[in-house]
Amino acid sequence: METREKNAAVVLAAGRGSRMHSQVQKQFLLLNGKPVLCYSLEQFEACPFLDEIVLVTGAEEVDFCRREIVEKYGYKKVTAVVPGGKERYHSVYNGLRSLSGCGYVFIHDGARPFVDQAILARAHEDVRRFSACVVGMPVKDTIKLADEEGWVEETPQRSRLWMVQTPQAFSFPLILRAYEKLMESGRTDVTDDSMVVESMEKVRVRLTEGSYRNIKITTPEDWAIAERFCRQEDGQG
């Protein structure tokens, strides 16, 4: 019988969501009657090759998440709810430190509710082949690189540009080692997990097809799009 290494997910739910102009953090807002965070947790819970989920949330929301998210909705794969840190990369590091014995880890933003099994399967295939991959999609618009005074400095070739999403998947030893080096370095300019691997380990990261529906809810405009996606899934147009 073939054995495989354990796969884990670190799901981030520690953001404050100031751009949503809401008193409630965006990951806990009710989308079609269910907290936004639950949508991605359901996908990881149902994923056949995913064994363990670590949920990272704000220090003040740890008990709330255990009681009102994990226990209420019955997520059996969630093995820990841990407090995040000041910045996203601190939260990721806290989540990684709570794992052990993993082969691969998927890092996902809990404010992306429309991740699906097809995306997870593609990321799983690529991380096993390349050790590091990031889900994303080619950009649709022309992108301009600006200088410090707001003038166009360069127009990159659009066919080579991707907008990055999550999950981002890595060999667990690789991503943990990269984050340990990041913390030792004192760098604060990293914006996603693949950048940590690229800069700390000098490892190439594979781009994996995601979905244009795999949006991150950040602003009220994103919320309107998410509600429309839910209506479409419910057959309401």
CSV table of C-alpha atoms in Angstrom, one decimal:
chain,number,residue,atom,x,y,z
A,1,MET,CA,0.0,0.0,0.0
A,2,GLU,CA,1.4,3.4,-1.0
A,3,THR,CA,2.1,5.8,1.8
A,4,ARG,CA,2.3,9.6,1.4
A,5,GLU,CA,3.5,12.5,3.5
A,6,LYS,CA,1.1,14.5,5.5
A,7,ASN,CA,-0.3,17.6,3.8
A,8,ALA,CA,-1.4,20.6,5.9
A,9,ALA,CA,-3.0,24.0,5.3
A,10,VAL,CA,-2.4,27.3,7.1
A,11,VAL,CA,-5.5,29.4,6.7
A,12,LEU,CA,-5.1,33.1,7.6
A,13,ALA,CA,-7.9,34.9,9.3
A,14,ALA,CA,-6.1,37.6,11.3
A,15,GLY,CA,-6.8,40.6,9.1
A,16,ARG,CA,-8.6,43.7,10.4
A,17,GLY,CA,-10.3,44.5,7.1
A,18,SER,CA,-10.2,48.3,7.5
A,19,ARG,CA,-10.9,48.8,3.7
A,20,MET,CA,-14.3,47.1,4.1
A,21,HIS,CA,-15.5,49.9,6.3
A,22,SER,CA,-17.1,47.4,8.7
A,23,GLN,CA,-16.9,46.9,12.4
A,24,VAL,CA,-16.7,43.2,11.8
A,25,GLN,CA,-13.6,41.7,10.3
A,26,LYS,CA,-14.2,40.7,6.7
A,27,GLN,CA,-13.5,37.0,7.3
A,28,PHE,CA,-16.3,36.8,9.8
A,29,LEU,CA,-18.9,38.7,7.8
A,30,LEU,CA,-21.9,36.6,6.8
A,31,LEU,CA,-21.9,35.8,3.0
A,32,ASN,CA,-25.1,34.2,2.0
A,33,GLY,CA,-25.8,33.4,5.6
A,34,LYS,CA,-22.3,31.9,6.4
A,35,PRO,CA,-19.1,33.5,7.6
A,36,VAL,CA,-16.7,34.2,4.7
A,37,LEU,CA,-14.0,32.1,6.4
A,38,CYS,CA,-16.2,29.0,6.3
A,39,TYR,CA,-16.1,28.8,2.5
A,40,SER,CA,-12.4,28.1,2.2
A,41,LEU,CA,-12.4,25.9,5.4
A,42,GLU,CA,-15.0,23.7,3.8
A,43,GLN,CA,-12.9,23.2,0.7
A,44,PHE,CA,-9.8,22.2,2.7
A,45,GLU,CA,-12.0,20.0,5.0
A,46,ALA,CA,-13.3,18.2,1.9
A,47,CYS,CA,-9.9,17.9,0.1
A,48,PRO,CA,-8.9,14.2,0.0
A,49,PHE,CA,-5.2,14.8,0.2
A,50,LEU,CA,-5.3,17.5,3.0
A,51,ASP,CA,-4.9,16.0,6.5
A,52,GLU,CA,-4.5,19.0,8.8
A,53,ILE,CA,-5.6,22.6,9.0
A,54,VAL,CA,-4.1,25.3,11.3
A,55,LEU,CA,-6.3,28.4,11.6
A,56,VAL,CA,-4.5,31.7,12.4
A,57,THR,CA,-6.6,34.5,13.7
A,58,GLY,CA,-6.2,37.6,15.8
A,59,ALA,CA,-5.2,37.0,19.4
A,60,GLU,CA,-8.6,38.3,20.6
A,61,GLU,CA,-10.5,36.1,18.3
A,62,VAL,CA,-8.9,32.7,19.1
A,63,ASP,CA,-11.6,31.5,21.4
A,64,PHE,CA,-14.3,32.9,19.2
A,65,CYS,CA,-12.9,31.0,16.2
A,66,ARG,CA,-12.7,27.8,18.1
A,67,ARG,CA,-16.3,28.1,19.4
A,68,GLU,CA,-18.2,29.9,16.6
A,69,ILE,CA,-16.3,28.6,13.5
A,70,VAL,CA,-14.5,25.3,14.2
A,71,GLU,CA,-16.9,23.7,16.7
A,72,LYS,CA,-20.1,25.2,15.4
A,73,TYR,CA,-19.5,24.1,11.8
A,74,GLY,CA,-17.7,20.9,12.7
A,75,TYR,CA,-14.3,21.2,11.0
A,76,LYS,CA,-12.6,18.0,12.1
A,77,LYS,CA,-9.3,18.7,10.3
A,78,VAL,CA,-8.6,21.9,12.2
A,79,THR,CA,-6.0,20.8,14.8
A,80,ALA,CA,-5.1,24.2,16.1
A,81,VAL,CA,-6.3,27.8,16.3
A,82,VAL,CA,-3.3,30.1,16.9
A,83,PRO,CA,-2.9,33.9,17.3
A,84,GLY,CA,-1.4,35.8,14.4
A,85,GLY,CA,1.1,38.6,14.5
A,86,LYS,CA,1.5,42.2,13.6
A,87,GLU,CA,2.0,41.6,9.9
A,88,ARG,CA,0.9,38.8,7.5
A,89,TYR,CA,4.3,37.2,7.5
A,90,HIS,CA,4.3,37.0,11.3
A,91,SER,CA,0.9,35.2,11.1
A,92,VAL,CA,2.2,32.8,8.5
A,93,TYR,CA,5.3,32.0,10.6
A,94,ASN,CA,3.1,31.4,13.7
A,95,GLY,CA,1.0,29.0,11.7
A,96,LEU,CA,4.0,27.1,10.3
A,97,ARG,CA,5.6,26.8,13.8
A,98,SER,CA,2.5,24.9,15.0
A,99,LEU,CA,3.0,22.2,12.3
A,100,SER,CA,5.4,19.2,12.3
A,101,GLY,CA,6.0,16.2,10.2
A,102,CYS,CA,4.4,17.6,7.1
A,103,GLY,CA,5.4,17.0,3.5
A,104,TYR,CA,3.7,20.0,1.9
A,105,VAL,CA,1.8,23.0,3.3
A,106,PHE,CA,-0.8,25.1,1.6
A,107,ILE,CA,-1.0,28.8,2.8
A,108,HIS,CA,-4.4,30.4,2.1
A,109,ASP,CA,-6.1,33.7,2.8
A,110,GLY,CA,-9.4,33.1,4.6
A,111,ALA,CA,-10.8,36.1,2.8
A,112,ARG,CA,-10.7,34.2,-0.5
A,113,PRO,CA,-13.9,32.2,-0.2
A,114,PHE,CA,-14.1,30.8,-3.8
A,115,VAL,CA,-11.1,28.5,-3.8
A,116,ASP,CA,-12.2,25.1,-5.1
A,117,GLN,CA,-11.2,21.5,-5.4
A,118,ALA,CA,-9.8,21.9,-9.0
A,119,ILE,CA,-7.5,24.7,-7.8
A,120,LEU,CA,-6.3,22.6,-4.9
A,121,ALA,CA,-5.7,19.6,-7.1
A,122,ARG,CA,-3.6,21.7,-9.6
A,123,ALA,CA,-1.6,23.2,-6.7
A,124,HIS,CA,-1.0,19.8,-5.2
A,125,GLU,CA,0.3,18.4,-8.5
A,126,ASP,CA,2.6,21.3,-9.0
A,127,VAL,CA,4.0,21.5,-5.5
A,128,ARG,CA,4.9,17.8,-5.7
A,129,ARG,CA,6.7,18.4,-8.9
A,130,PHE,CA,8.4,21.7,-8.2
A,131,SER,CA,8.4,22.1,-4.4
A,132,ALA,CA,7.0,25.6,-4.6
A,133,CYS,CA,4.0,27.0,-6.5
A,134,VAL,CA,1.7,29.9,-6.3
A,135,VAL,CA,-1.8,30.0,-7.6
A,136,GLY,CA,-2.6,32.9,-9.9
A,137,MET,CA,-4.0,34.1,-13.3
A,138,PRO,CA,-2.7,36.1,-16.2
A,139,VAL,CA,-3.6,39.8,-15.9
A,140,LYS,CA,-6.3,41.2,-18.2
A,141,ASP,CA,-5.2,44.8,-18.1
A,142,THR,CA,-2.1,46.6,-19.3
A,143,ILE,CA,0.1,47.3,-16.2
A,144,LYS,CA,2.3,50.4,-15.9
A,145,LEU,CA,5.4,50.6,-13.7
A,146,ALA,CA,5.5,54.1,-12.1
A,147,ASP,CA,8.4,56.1,-10.9
A,148,GLU,CA,8.4,57.8,-7.5
A,149,GLU,CA,6.8,61.0,-8.9
A,150,GLY,CA,3.9,59.2,-10.6
A,151,TRP,CA,5.2,59.1,-14.2
A,152,VAL,CA,5.2,55.9,-16.3
A,153,GLU,CA,8.6,54.4,-16.1
A,154,GLU,CA,7.9,51.1,-17.9
A,155,THR,CA,5.1,49.1,-19.5
A,156,PRO,CA,5.9,45.4,-18.9
A,157,GLN,CA,4.8,42.9,-21.5
A,158,ARG,CA,1.3,41.9,-20.4
A,159,SER,CA,1.6,38.3,-21.6
A,160,ARG,CA,4.2,37.7,-18.9
A,161,LEU,CA,2.3,39.2,-16.0
A,162,TRP,CA,0.2,37.3,-13.5
A,163,MET,CA,-1.9,38.4,-10.6
A,164,VAL,CA,-1.1,36.2,-7.6
A,165,GLN,CA,-3.7,34.5,-5.5
A,166,THR,CA,-3.7,31.8,-2.8
A,167,PRO,CA,-3.2,29.1,-1.9
A,168,GLN,CA,0.5,29.1,-2.2
A,169,ALA,CA,2.0,25.6,-1.7
A,170,PHE,CA,5.4,24.6,-0.7
A,171,SER,CA,7.5,21.7,0.6
A,172,PHE,CA,7.1,22.2,4.4
A,173,PRO,CA,10.9,22.1,5.2
A,174,LEU,CA,11.5,24.6,2.4
A,175,ILE,CA,8.9,27.2,3.5
A,176,LEU,CA,9.7,26.8,7.2
A,177,ARG,CA,13.5,27.3,6.6
A,178,ALA,CA,12.7,30.3,4.4
A,179,TYR,CA,10.6,31.9,7.1
A,180,GLU,CA,13.2,31.3,9.8
A,181,LYS,CA,15.7,33.1,7.7
A,182,LEU,CA,13.3,35.9,7.1
A,183,MET,CA,12.7,36.4,10.8
A,184,GLU,CA,16.5,36.4,11.4
A,185,SER,CA,17.0,38.9,8.6
A,186,GLY,CA,14.7,41.6,9.9
A,187,ARG,CA,13.3,42.3,6.4
A,188,THR,CA,9.8,43.8,6.4
A,189,ASP,CA,9.2,44.3,2.6
A,190,VAL,CA,7.8,40.8,1.8
A,191,THR,CA,4.3,40.8,0.5
A,192,ASP,CA,3.6,37.1,-0.1
A,193,ASP,CA,5.0,33.6,0.8
A,194,SER,CA,6.5,33.0,-2.6
A,195,MET,CA,8.6,36.1,-2.2
A,196,VAL,CA,10.0,34.7,1.0
A,197,VAL,CA,11.1,31.5,-0.7
A,198,GLU,CA,12.4,33.4,-3.7
A,199,SER,CA,14.5,35.8,-1.6
A,200,MET,CA,15.6,33.6,1.3
A,201,GLU,CA,16.1,30.3,-0.5
A,202,LYS,CA,16.7,31.4,-4.1
A,203,VAL,CA,14.2,28.8,-5.2
A,204,ARG,CA,12.2,29.2,-8.4
A,205,VAL,CA,8.4,29.2,-7.8
A,206,ARG,CA,6.0,27.7,-10.3
A,207,LEU,CA,2.9,29.6,-11.4
A,208,THR,CA,-0.2,27.4,-11.1
A,209,GLU,CA,-3.6,28.2,-12.8
A,210,GLY,CA,-6.1,29.5,-10.3
A,211,SER,CA,-9.4,31.1,-11.3
A,212,TYR,CA,-10.7,34.6,-12.0
A,213,ARG,CA,-13.4,33.8,-9.4
A,214,ASN,CA,-10.8,33.2,-6.7
A,215,ILE,CA,-11.1,36.8,-5.5
A,216,LYS,CA,-10.0,38.2,-2.2
A,217,ILE,CA,-12.6,40.2,-0.4
A,218,THR,CA,-11.0,43.5,0.5
A,219,THR,CA,-13.4,46.3,-0.3
A,220,PRO,CA,-17.2,46.8,-0.6
A,221,GLU,CA,-16.9,46.4,-4.3
A,222,ASP,CA,-15.4,42.9,-3.8
A,223,TRP,CA,-18.3,42.1,-1.5
A,224,ALA,CA,-20.8,42.9,-4.2
A,225,ILE,CA,-19.0,40.5,-6.6
A,226,ALA,CA,-18.9,37.8,-4.0
A,227,GLU,CA,-22.6,38.1,-3.4
A,228,ARG,CA,-23.2,37.8,-7.1
A,229,PHE,CA,-21.0,34.7,-7.3
A,230,CYS,CA,-23.1,33.1,-4.5
A,231,ARG,CA,-26.4,33.9,-6.3
A,232,GLN,CA,-25.0,32.3,-9.4
A,233,GLU,CA,-24.1,29.2,-7.5
A,234,ASP,CA,-27.6,29.1,-6.0
A,235,GLY,CA,-29.1,29.4,-9.5
A,236,GLN,CA,-30.4,32.9,-9.0
A,237,GLY,CA,-28.5,34.5,-11.9
